[in-house]
């Protein structure tokens, strides 16, 4: 089957983590969970993965509230893998401090840092830092504008509603990379896709439910907006972030992944008014067009290529896998399989 699909040979493959310390019955101390996370990032570097991202949450079950600090520790232990946020909740942050943190991180890593910025689907940062959800989109638009100005200009003059005015203020340090890569993280809002295209920013699409191909009209909207704004197809990169896991066989992957996945999403469902997860629902999500990238190496490689074809080309795919009750040992094994089998199959 794999050889019948046209290749997505330039697709970067990586992992996004929320620094979870909750592994079902295998709950860890925060110290142990952080140590294991850094071990996984170092191993991903050795195994040949292209990118590792750390999210941002402000909840008890996650340790990723200070994303750049974790990435700085990872930078000291890695040599080649790209390190990125996944995502930085820019609406609730100061763009000056965000840029300074990631520019510093770029120097530590010798030019391996990227930013994925978004409004955040998990909204606990807004009240924590004194912002109103009534300003959800206005905050992001304004702060993204400032962040991009800081990235492109050493001296910045800027004014807005939510932050003090800057008058010809320099922002230091400057990163090693001439233009720090900034991706726009999006869910399913057409305006967000169009915004990314108009700005010529790479697009990172979080797909966590349903069938991936349904995002094609939105990605077409992104590419058309970018084309109208004068950007080339090469500048309009598309990334995909979805839950996933790789084991030695399809059957083993399901056996490992389903119990924790069902527990997590049933718990979230109680909080958000969704029905409990069922096995038949899960089976539809791991089907060829479903969003979950769960299986053995060949099935996963086939699915990633199929997703890329359905969306008109995907430049990067990141697995979100450490929130389904999986142990550190299972996650390490999955990283090894991704590096040694999935990536060669995709790039063959």
mmCIF file of C-alpha atoms in Angstrom:
data_model
loop_
_atom_site.group_PDB
_atom_site.id
_atom_site.type_symbol
_atom_site.label_atom_id
_atom_site.label_comp_id
_atom_site.label_asym_id
_atom_site.label_seq_id
_atom_site.Cartn_x
_atom_site.Cartn_y
_atom_site.Cartn_z
ATOM 1 C CA UNK A 1 0.000 0.000 0.000
ATOM 2 C CA UNK A 2 2.740 2.443 1.007
ATOM 3 C CA UNK A 3 4.484 2.327 -2.343
ATOM 4 C CA UNK A 4 1.230 3.171 -4.155
ATOM 5 C CA UNK A 5 1.012 6.583 -2.500
ATOM 6 C CA UNK A 6 2.988 9.506 -3.838
ATOM 7 C CA UNK A 7 5.712 10.475 -1.379
ATOM 8 C CA UNK A 8 5.832 13.438 0.989
ATOM 9 C CA UNK A 9 9.597 13.265 1.114
ATOM 10 C CA UNK A 10 10.218 16.685 2.642
ATOM 11 C CA UNK A 11 7.776 16.279 5.532
ATOM 12 C CA UNK A 12 9.393 17.018 8.888
ATOM 13 C CA UNK A 13 8.309 14.693 11.691
ATOM 14 C CA UNK A 14 8.315 15.558 15.366
ATOM 15 C CA UNK A 15 6.579 15.457 18.722
ATOM 16 C CA UNK A 16 4.673 18.015 20.768
ATOM 17 C CA UNK A 17 4.447 17.601 24.540
ATOM 18 C CA UNK A 18 2.412 19.268 27.261
ATOM 19 C CA UNK A 19 4.858 18.021 29.918
ATOM 20 C CA UNK A 20 2.218 15.832 31.489
ATOM 21 C CA UNK A 21 2.943 14.144 34.807
ATOM 22 C CA UNK A 22 -0.256 12.106 34.650
ATOM 23 C CA UNK A 23 0.326 8.627 33.278
ATOM 24 C CA UNK A 24 -2.889 7.048 34.514
ATOM 25 C CA UNK A 25 -2.034 4.866 37.483
ATOM 26 C CA UNK A 26 1.636 5.642 36.808
ATOM 27 C CA UNK A 27 1.455 9.262 38.022
ATOM 28 C CA UNK A 28 4.889 10.737 38.626
ATOM 29 C CA UNK A 29 6.370 13.407 40.798
ATOM 30 C CA UNK A 30 6.947 16.684 38.958
ATOM 31 C CA UNK A 31 10.723 16.229 39.264
ATOM 32 C CA UNK A 32 10.635 12.744 37.727
ATOM 33 C CA UNK A 33 8.221 13.794 34.971
ATOM 34 C CA UNK A 34 10.467 16.701 33.965
ATOM 35 C CA UNK A 35 13.572 14.531 33.984
ATOM 36 C CA UNK A 36 11.889 11.933 31.783
ATOM 37 C CA UNK A 37 10.625 14.613 29.385
ATOM 38 C CA UNK A 38 14.153 15.976 28.912
ATOM 39 C CA UNK A 39 15.400 12.415 28.375
ATOM 40 C CA UNK A 40 12.789 11.964 25.629
ATOM 41 C CA UNK A 41 13.772 15.186 23.885
ATOM 42 C CA UNK A 42 17.440 14.164 23.932
ATOM 43 C CA UNK A 43 16.501 10.715 22.617
ATOM 44 C CA UNK A 44 14.348 12.221 19.858
ATOM 45 C CA UNK A 45 17.403 14.190 18.765
ATOM 46 C CA UNK A 46 19.503 11.013 18.661
ATOM 47 C CA UNK A 47 16.740 9.055 16.890
ATOM 48 C CA UNK A 48 16.587 11.516 13.982
ATOM 49 C CA UNK A 49 13.306 13.342 14.627
ATOM 50 C CA UNK A 50 13.153 16.820 13.131
ATOM 51 C CA UNK A 51 11.384 18.876 15.781
ATOM 52 C CA UNK A 52 10.204 18.788 19.394
ATOM 53 C CA UNK A 53 7.586 21.234 20.706
ATOM 54 C CA UNK A 54 6.486 22.163 24.215
ATOM 55 C CA UNK A 55 3.005 23.544 24.819
ATOM 56 C CA UNK A 56 1.789 26.126 27.323
ATOM 57 C CA UNK A 57 -0.777 25.417 30.010
ATOM 58 C CA UNK A 58 -1.371 26.707 33.510
ATOM 59 C CA UNK A 59 -3.000 23.648 35.061
ATOM 60 C CA UNK A 60 -2.008 21.226 37.804
ATOM 61 C CA UNK A 61 -1.608 18.228 35.495
ATOM 62 C CA UNK A 62 0.877 19.910 33.137
ATOM 63 C CA UNK A 63 4.361 21.299 33.772
ATOM 64 C CA UNK A 64 4.678 23.490 30.663
ATOM 65 C CA UNK A 65 3.750 26.938 31.991
ATOM 66 C CA UNK A 66 7.313 28.220 31.354
ATOM 67 C CA UNK A 67 7.894 26.756 27.891
ATOM 68 C CA UNK A 68 11.151 28.523 27.082
ATOM 69 C CA UNK A 69 12.769 27.285 30.309
ATOM 70 C CA UNK A 70 12.100 23.646 29.383
ATOM 71 C CA UNK A 71 13.348 24.229 25.841
ATOM 72 C CA UNK A 72 16.520 25.882 27.146
ATOM 73 C CA UNK A 73 17.269 22.789 29.229
ATOM 74 C CA UNK A 74 16.596 20.663 26.153
ATOM 75 C CA UNK A 75 18.841 22.853 23.984
ATOM 76 C CA UNK A 76 21.778 22.100 26.256
ATOM 77 C CA UNK A 77 21.235 18.365 25.746
ATOM 78 C CA UNK A 78 20.630 18.274 21.979
ATOM 79 C CA UNK A 79 22.572 19.055 18.819
ATOM 80 C CA UNK A 80 20.349 19.118 15.739
ATOM 81 C CA UNK A 81 16.636 18.851 16.521
ATOM 82 C CA UNK A 82 14.525 22.010 16.146
ATOM 83 C CA UNK A 83 12.925 23.244 19.368
ATOM 84 C CA UNK A 84 9.608 25.079 19.315
ATOM 85 C CA UNK A 85 6.639 26.179 21.361
ATOM 86 C CA UNK A 86 3.363 24.357 20.746
ATOM 87 C CA UNK A 87 1.752 26.841 21.242
ATOM 88 C CA UNK A 88 2.746 30.061 22.987
ATOM 89 C CA UNK A 89 -0.491 31.700 24.193
ATOM 90 C CA UNK A 90 0.486 35.075 22.783
ATOM 91 C CA UNK A 91 -2.800 36.783 23.671
ATOM 92 C CA UNK A 92 -1.999 36.525 27.398
ATOM 93 C CA UNK A 93 1.719 37.315 27.095
ATOM 94 C CA UNK A 94 3.944 40.335 26.526
ATOM 95 C CA UNK A 95 5.367 40.049 22.993
ATOM 96 C CA UNK A 96 8.566 41.806 24.066
ATOM 97 C CA UNK A 97 9.281 39.173 26.721
ATOM 98 C CA UNK A 98 8.246 36.348 24.413
ATOM 99 C CA UNK A 99 10.686 37.546 21.774
ATOM 100 C CA UNK A 100 13.495 38.053 24.302
ATOM 101 C CA UNK A 101 13.012 34.568 25.754
ATOM 102 C CA UNK A 102 13.033 32.835 22.388
ATOM 103 C CA UNK A 103 15.854 34.974 20.980
ATOM 104 C CA UNK A 104 17.926 33.968 24.017
ATOM 105 C CA UNK A 105 16.924 30.357 23.445
ATOM 106 C CA UNK A 106 17.980 30.690 19.814
ATOM 107 C CA UNK A 107 21.450 31.734 20.956
ATOM 108 C CA UNK A 108 21.661 28.834 23.429
ATOM 109 C CA UNK A 109 20.593 26.335 20.758
ATOM 110 C CA UNK A 110 22.764 27.894 18.037
ATOM 111 C CA UNK A 111 19.842 28.705 15.755
ATOM 112 C CA UNK A 112 17.416 25.811 16.260
ATOM 113 C CA UNK A 113 14.431 27.643 17.738
ATOM 114 C CA UNK A 114 10.978 28.386 16.351
ATOM 115 C CA UNK A 115 7.772 29.826 17.770
ATOM 116 C CA UNK A 116 4.226 28.607 17.226
ATOM 117 C CA UNK A 117 1.877 31.294 18.532
ATOM 118 C CA UNK A 118 -1.866 31.149 19.003
ATOM 119 C CA UNK A 119 -4.826 32.270 21.082
ATOM 120 C CA UNK A 120 -4.939 29.019 23.040
ATOM 121 C CA UNK A 121 -7.762 26.492 23.133
ATOM 122 C CA UNK A 122 -7.168 26.160 26.869
ATOM 123 C CA UNK A 123 -8.031 29.579 28.259
ATOM 124 C CA UNK A 124 -6.802 29.546 31.865
ATOM 125 C CA UNK A 125 -3.979 31.986 30.978
ATOM 126 C CA UNK A 126 -6.419 34.857 30.399
ATOM 127 C CA UNK A 127 -7.715 35.370 33.958
ATOM 128 C CA UNK A 128 -4.322 34.364 35.382
ATOM 129 C CA UNK A 129 -2.607 37.285 33.650
ATOM 130 C CA UNK A 130 -5.483 39.732 33.923
ATOM 131 C CA UNK A 131 -7.042 39.580 30.454
ATOM 132 C CA UNK A 132 -10.680 39.237 29.433
ATOM 133 C CA UNK A 133 -11.952 36.520 27.121
ATOM 134 C CA UNK A 134 -14.178 39.205 25.632
ATOM 135 C CA UNK A 135 -10.982 40.495 23.979
ATOM 136 C CA UNK A 136 -9.959 37.017 22.768
ATOM 137 C CA UNK A 137 -9.326 37.917 19.120
ATOM 138 C CA UNK A 138 -8.399 41.592 19.568
ATOM 139 C CA UNK A 139 -5.638 40.656 22.000
ATOM 140 C CA UNK A 140 -4.135 38.199 19.577
ATOM 141 C CA UNK A 141 -4.258 40.470 16.545
ATOM 142 C CA UNK A 142 -2.572 43.301 18.402
ATOM 143 C CA UNK A 143 0.097 41.197 20.054
ATOM 144 C CA UNK A 144 0.931 39.288 16.888
ATOM 145 C CA UNK A 145 1.435 42.615 15.117
ATOM 146 C CA UNK A 146 3.875 43.727 17.810
ATOM 147 C CA UNK A 147 5.742 40.406 17.883
ATOM 148 C CA UNK A 148 6.310 40.488 14.129
ATOM 149 C CA UNK A 149 7.505 44.100 14.291
ATOM 150 C CA UNK A 150 10.004 43.177 17.010
ATOM 151 C CA UNK A 151 11.175 40.215 14.953
ATOM 152 C CA UNK A 152 11.724 42.327 11.850
ATOM 153 C CA UNK A 153 13.046 45.548 13.422
ATOM 154 C CA UNK A 154 15.656 46.130 16.103
ATOM 155 C CA UNK A 155 14.108 49.508 17.030
ATOM 156 C CA UNK A 156 10.335 49.472 17.434
ATOM 157 C CA UNK A 157 7.728 52.244 17.464
ATOM 158 C CA UNK A 158 4.279 50.864 18.226
ATOM 159 C CA UNK A 159 1.040 51.647 20.055
ATOM 160 C CA UNK A 160 -2.063 49.616 20.891
ATOM 161 C CA UNK A 161 -4.888 49.053 23.389
ATOM 162 C CA UNK A 162 -3.433 46.370 25.626
ATOM 163 C CA UNK A 163 0.185 47.382 26.151
ATOM 164 C CA UNK A 164 2.240 50.512 26.780
ATOM 165 C CA UNK A 165 3.401 52.416 23.705
ATOM 166 C CA UNK A 166 6.926 51.859 22.389
ATOM 167 C CA UNK A 167 8.760 54.826 20.908
ATOM 168 C CA UNK A 168 11.881 53.833 18.979
ATOM 169 C CA UNK A 169 12.721 51.238 21.631
ATOM 170 C CA UNK A 170 15.402 48.617 20.879
ATOM 171 C CA UNK A 171 14.647 45.006 21.833
ATOM 172 C CA UNK A 172 17.545 42.718 22.765
ATOM 173 C CA UNK A 173 18.983 40.186 22.444
ATOM 174 C CA UNK A 174 18.629 39.509 18.754
ATOM 175 C CA UNK A 175 18.469 35.827 17.762
ATOM 176 C CA UNK A 176 21.144 33.992 15.798
ATOM 177 C CA UNK A 177 18.708 33.341 12.958
ATOM 178 C CA UNK A 178 18.221 36.468 10.801
ATOM 179 C CA UNK A 179 14.438 36.014 11.017
ATOM 180 C CA UNK A 180 13.169 33.942 13.913
ATOM 181 C CA UNK A 181 10.589 31.494 12.482
ATOM 182 C CA UNK A 182 7.060 32.256 13.726
ATOM 183 C CA UNK A 183 4.254 29.809 12.889
ATOM 184 C CA UNK A 184 0.584 30.595 13.441
ATOM 185 C CA UNK A 185 -1.236 27.894 15.397
ATOM 186 C CA UNK A 186 -4.886 27.536 14.364
ATOM 187 C CA UNK A 187 -7.934 25.391 15.129
ATOM 188 C CA UNK A 188 -10.897 25.659 12.789
ATOM 189 C CA UNK A 189 -11.635 29.369 12.388
ATOM 190 C CA UNK A 190 -11.518 30.543 8.739
ATOM 191 C CA UNK A 191 -10.331 34.000 9.797
ATOM 192 C CA UNK A 192 -7.248 32.481 11.432
ATOM 193 C CA UNK A 193 -6.302 30.587 8.266
ATOM 194 C CA UNK A 194 -6.760 33.695 6.132
ATOM 195 C CA UNK A 195 -4.742 35.796 8.602
ATOM 196 C CA UNK A 196 -1.794 33.398 8.423
ATOM 197 C CA UNK A 197 -1.831 33.509 4.630
ATOM 198 C CA UNK A 198 -2.087 37.288 4.446
ATOM 199 C CA UNK A 199 0.924 37.586 6.772
ATOM 200 C CA UNK A 200 2.877 34.874 4.968
ATOM 201 C CA UNK A 201 3.333 32.885 8.171
ATOM 202 C CA UNK A 202 3.719 29.104 8.264
ATOM 203 C CA UNK A 203 0.506 27.443 9.441
ATOM 204 C CA UNK A 204 0.285 24.841 12.223
ATOM 205 C CA UNK A 205 -3.142 23.190 12.256
ATOM 206 C CA UNK A 206 -4.278 21.382 15.397
ATOM 207 C CA UNK A 207 -6.593 18.535 14.359
ATOM 208 C CA UNK A 208 -7.807 16.545 17.359
ATOM 209 C CA UNK A 209 -11.114 15.087 16.194
ATOM 210 C CA UNK A 210 -13.034 13.910 13.137
ATOM 211 C CA UNK A 211 -11.403 13.369 9.763
ATOM 212 C CA UNK A 212 -8.340 15.315 8.711
ATOM 213 C CA UNK A 213 -9.370 15.887 5.098
ATOM 214 C CA UNK A 214 -12.180 18.218 6.225
ATOM 215 C CA UNK A 215 -9.540 20.917 6.766
ATOM 216 C CA UNK A 216 -8.701 21.087 3.050
ATOM 217 C CA UNK A 217 -11.032 24.066 2.293
ATOM 218 C CA UNK A 218 -9.465 26.031 5.146
ATOM 219 C CA UNK A 219 -5.935 25.245 4.013
ATOM 220 C CA UNK A 220 -6.902 26.236 0.467
ATOM 221 C CA UNK A 221 -8.174 29.515 1.956
ATOM 222 C CA UNK A 222 -4.773 29.999 3.640
ATOM 223 C CA UNK A 223 -2.858 29.360 0.429
ATOM 224 C CA UNK A 224 -5.115 31.629 -1.632
ATOM 225 C CA UNK A 225 -4.791 34.471 0.904
ATOM 226 C CA UNK A 226 -1.026 34.058 0.864
ATOM 227 C CA UNK A 227 -0.914 34.059 -2.916
ATOM 228 C CA UNK A 228 -2.970 37.263 -3.061
ATOM 229 C CA UNK A 229 -0.572 38.852 -0.569
ATOM 230 C CA UNK A 230 2.376 38.051 -2.824
ATOM 231 C CA UNK A 231 3.912 35.073 -1.034
ATOM 232 C CA UNK A 232 5.289 32.050 -2.873
ATOM 233 C CA UNK A 233 4.074 28.489 -2.274
ATOM 234 C CA UNK A 234 7.447 27.731 -0.658
ATOM 235 C CA UNK A 235 6.799 30.415 1.958
ATOM 236 C CA UNK A 236 3.341 29.070 2.813
ATOM 237 C CA UNK A 237 4.217 25.996 4.846
ATOM 238 C CA UNK A 238 1.552 23.784 6.413
ATOM 239 C CA UNK A 239 2.066 21.811 9.600
ATOM 240 C CA UNK A 240 -0.290 19.322 11.219
ATOM 241 C CA UNK A 241 -0.529 18.510 14.940
ATOM 242 C CA UNK A 242 -2.607 15.487 15.988
ATOM 243 C CA UNK A 243 -2.727 12.870 18.726
ATOM 244 C CA UNK A 244 -0.807 9.743 17.803
ATOM 245 C CA UNK A 245 1.387 6.851 18.881
ATOM 246 C CA UNK A 246 3.526 4.220 17.179
ATOM 247 C CA UNK A 247 4.098 0.686 18.455
ATOM 248 C CA UNK A 248 5.621 -2.405 16.866
ATOM 249 C CA UNK A 249 2.254 -3.550 15.482
ATOM 250 C CA UNK A 250 -1.155 -1.999 14.876
ATOM 251 C CA UNK A 251 -2.712 -4.234 17.527
ATOM 252 C CA UNK A 252 -0.122 -3.314 20.145
ATOM 253 C CA UNK A 253 -0.524 0.394 19.417
ATOM 254 C CA UNK A 254 -4.276 0.216 20.044
ATOM 255 C CA UNK A 255 -3.841 -1.894 23.186
ATOM 256 C CA UNK A 256 -1.321 0.601 24.592
ATOM 257 C CA UNK A 257 -3.069 3.804 23.549
ATOM 258 C CA UNK A 258 -6.830 3.289 23.841
ATOM 259 C CA UNK A 259 -7.272 2.911 27.634
ATOM 260 C CA UNK A 260 -5.516 6.164 28.496
ATOM 261 C CA UNK A 261 -7.049 8.008 25.555
ATOM 262 C CA UNK A 262 -10.558 6.954 26.580
ATOM 263 C CA UNK A 263 -9.932 7.928 30.197
ATOM 264 C CA UNK A 264 -8.579 11.361 29.301
ATOM 265 C CA UNK A 265 -11.236 12.320 26.747
ATOM 266 C CA UNK A 266 -14.083 10.989 28.883
ATOM 267 C CA UNK A 267 -12.817 13.196 31.721
ATOM 268 C CA UNK A 268 -12.605 16.196 29.384
ATOM 269 C CA UNK A 269 -16.078 15.339 28.121
ATOM 270 C CA UNK A 270 -17.527 15.592 31.635
ATOM 271 C CA UNK A 271 -16.001 19.073 31.925
ATOM 272 C CA UNK A 272 -17.157 20.263 28.493
ATOM 273 C CA UNK A 273 -20.457 18.437 27.984
ATOM 274 C CA UNK A 274 -19.271 15.737 25.544
ATOM 275 C CA UNK A 275 -20.425 12.105 25.667
ATOM 276 C CA UNK A 276 -18.038 9.424 26.957
ATOM 277 C CA UNK A 277 -15.538 7.914 24.502
ATOM 278 C CA UNK A 278 -16.537 4.550 23.012
ATOM 279 C CA UNK A 279 -14.401 1.920 21.321
ATOM 280 C CA UNK A 280 -16.375 2.238 18.082
ATOM 281 C CA UNK A 281 -15.755 5.987 18.080
ATOM 282 C CA UNK A 282 -12.049 5.360 18.657
ATOM 283 C CA UNK A 283 -11.978 2.828 15.809
ATOM 284 C CA UNK A 284 -13.395 5.453 13.446
ATOM 285 C CA UNK A 285 -10.670 7.885 14.493
ATOM 286 C CA UNK A 286 -7.862 5.415 13.755
ATOM 287 C CA UNK A 287 -9.428 4.488 10.387
ATOM 288 C CA UNK A 288 -7.550 5.632 7.248
ATOM 289 C CA UNK A 289 -9.136 9.103 7.170
ATOM 290 C CA UNK A 290 -9.540 9.548 10.930
ATOM 291 C CA UNK A 291 -7.467 12.015 12.887
ATOM 292 C CA UNK A 292 -5.645 9.659 15.277
ATOM 293 C CA UNK A 293 -2.267 8.555 13.916
ATOM 294 C CA UNK A 294 -2.062 5.341 15.930
ATOM 295 C CA UNK A 295 -0.586 2.084 14.639
ATOM 296 C CA UNK A 296 2.494 0.227 13.552
ATOM 297 C CA UNK A 297 5.213 2.026 11.566
ATOM 298 C CA UNK A 298 3.900 1.202 8.083
ATOM 299 C CA UNK A 299 0.287 2.068 8.872
ATOM 300 C CA UNK A 300 1.377 5.360 10.427
ATOM 301 C CA UNK A 301 3.610 6.250 7.474
ATOM 302 C CA UNK A 302 0.779 5.483 5.059
ATOM 303 C CA UNK A 303 -1.611 7.634 7.049
ATOM 304 C CA UNK A 304 0.749 10.604 7.184
ATOM 305 C CA UNK A 305 1.289 10.480 3.429
ATOM 306 C CA UNK A 306 -2.465 10.135 2.903
ATOM 307 C CA UNK A 307 -3.104 13.158 5.124
ATOM 308 C CA UNK A 308 -0.519 15.148 3.174
ATOM 309 C CA UNK A 309 -2.148 14.293 -0.140
ATOM 310 C CA UNK A 310 -5.625 15.110 1.187
ATOM 311 C CA UNK A 311 -4.482 18.552 2.336
ATOM 312 C CA UNK A 312 -2.479 19.447 -0.751
ATOM 313 C CA UNK A 313 0.893 18.887 0.934
ATOM 314 C CA UNK A 314 1.999 18.881 4.577
ATOM 315 C CA UNK A 315 5.465 20.181 5.459
ATOM 316 C CA UNK A 316 5.517 19.097 9.113
ATOM 317 C CA UNK A 317 3.652 16.618 11.286
ATOM 318 C CA UNK A 318 3.897 16.513 15.082
ATOM 319 C CA UNK A 319 2.561 13.717 17.290
ATOM 320 C CA UNK A 320 0.908 14.605 20.604
ATOM 321 C CA UNK A 321 1.308 11.386 22.567
ATOM 322 C CA UNK A 322 2.162 11.946 26.220
ATOM 323 C CA UNK A 323 -1.376 12.501 27.521
ATOM 324 C CA UNK A 324 -2.859 9.037 26.950
ATOM 325 C CA UNK A 325 -1.609 7.184 30.010
ATOM 326 C CA UNK A 326 1.522 5.945 28.249
ATOM 327 C CA UNK A 327 4.624 5.190 30.303
ATOM 328 C CA UNK A 328 8.019 6.736 29.717
ATOM 329 C CA UNK A 329 9.227 3.386 28.366
ATOM 330 C CA UNK A 330 6.372 3.221 25.844
ATOM 331 C CA UNK A 331 7.004 6.809 24.746
ATOM 332 C CA UNK A 332 10.726 6.142 24.283
ATOM 333 C CA UNK A 333 9.953 3.054 22.214
ATOM 334 C CA UNK A 334 7.543 5.074 20.067
ATOM 335 C CA UNK A 335 10.176 7.763 19.485
ATOM 336 C CA UNK A 336 12.638 5.101 18.368
ATOM 337 C CA UNK A 337 10.127 3.587 15.943
ATOM 338 C CA UNK A 338 9.306 7.016 14.509
ATOM 339 C CA UNK A 339 12.973 7.799 13.963
ATOM 340 C CA UNK A 340 14.158 4.415 12.719
ATOM 341 C CA UNK A 341 11.130 3.220 10.729
ATOM 342 C CA UNK A 342 8.389 5.830 10.136
ATOM 343 C CA UNK A 343 10.660 8.644 8.913
ATOM 344 C CA UNK A 344 12.628 6.411 6.496
ATOM 345 C CA UNK A 345 9.350 5.032 5.099
ATOM 346 C CA UNK A 346 7.994 8.534 4.472
ATOM 347 C CA UNK A 347 11.210 9.893 2.990
ATOM 348 C CA UNK A 348 12.038 6.804 0.910
#
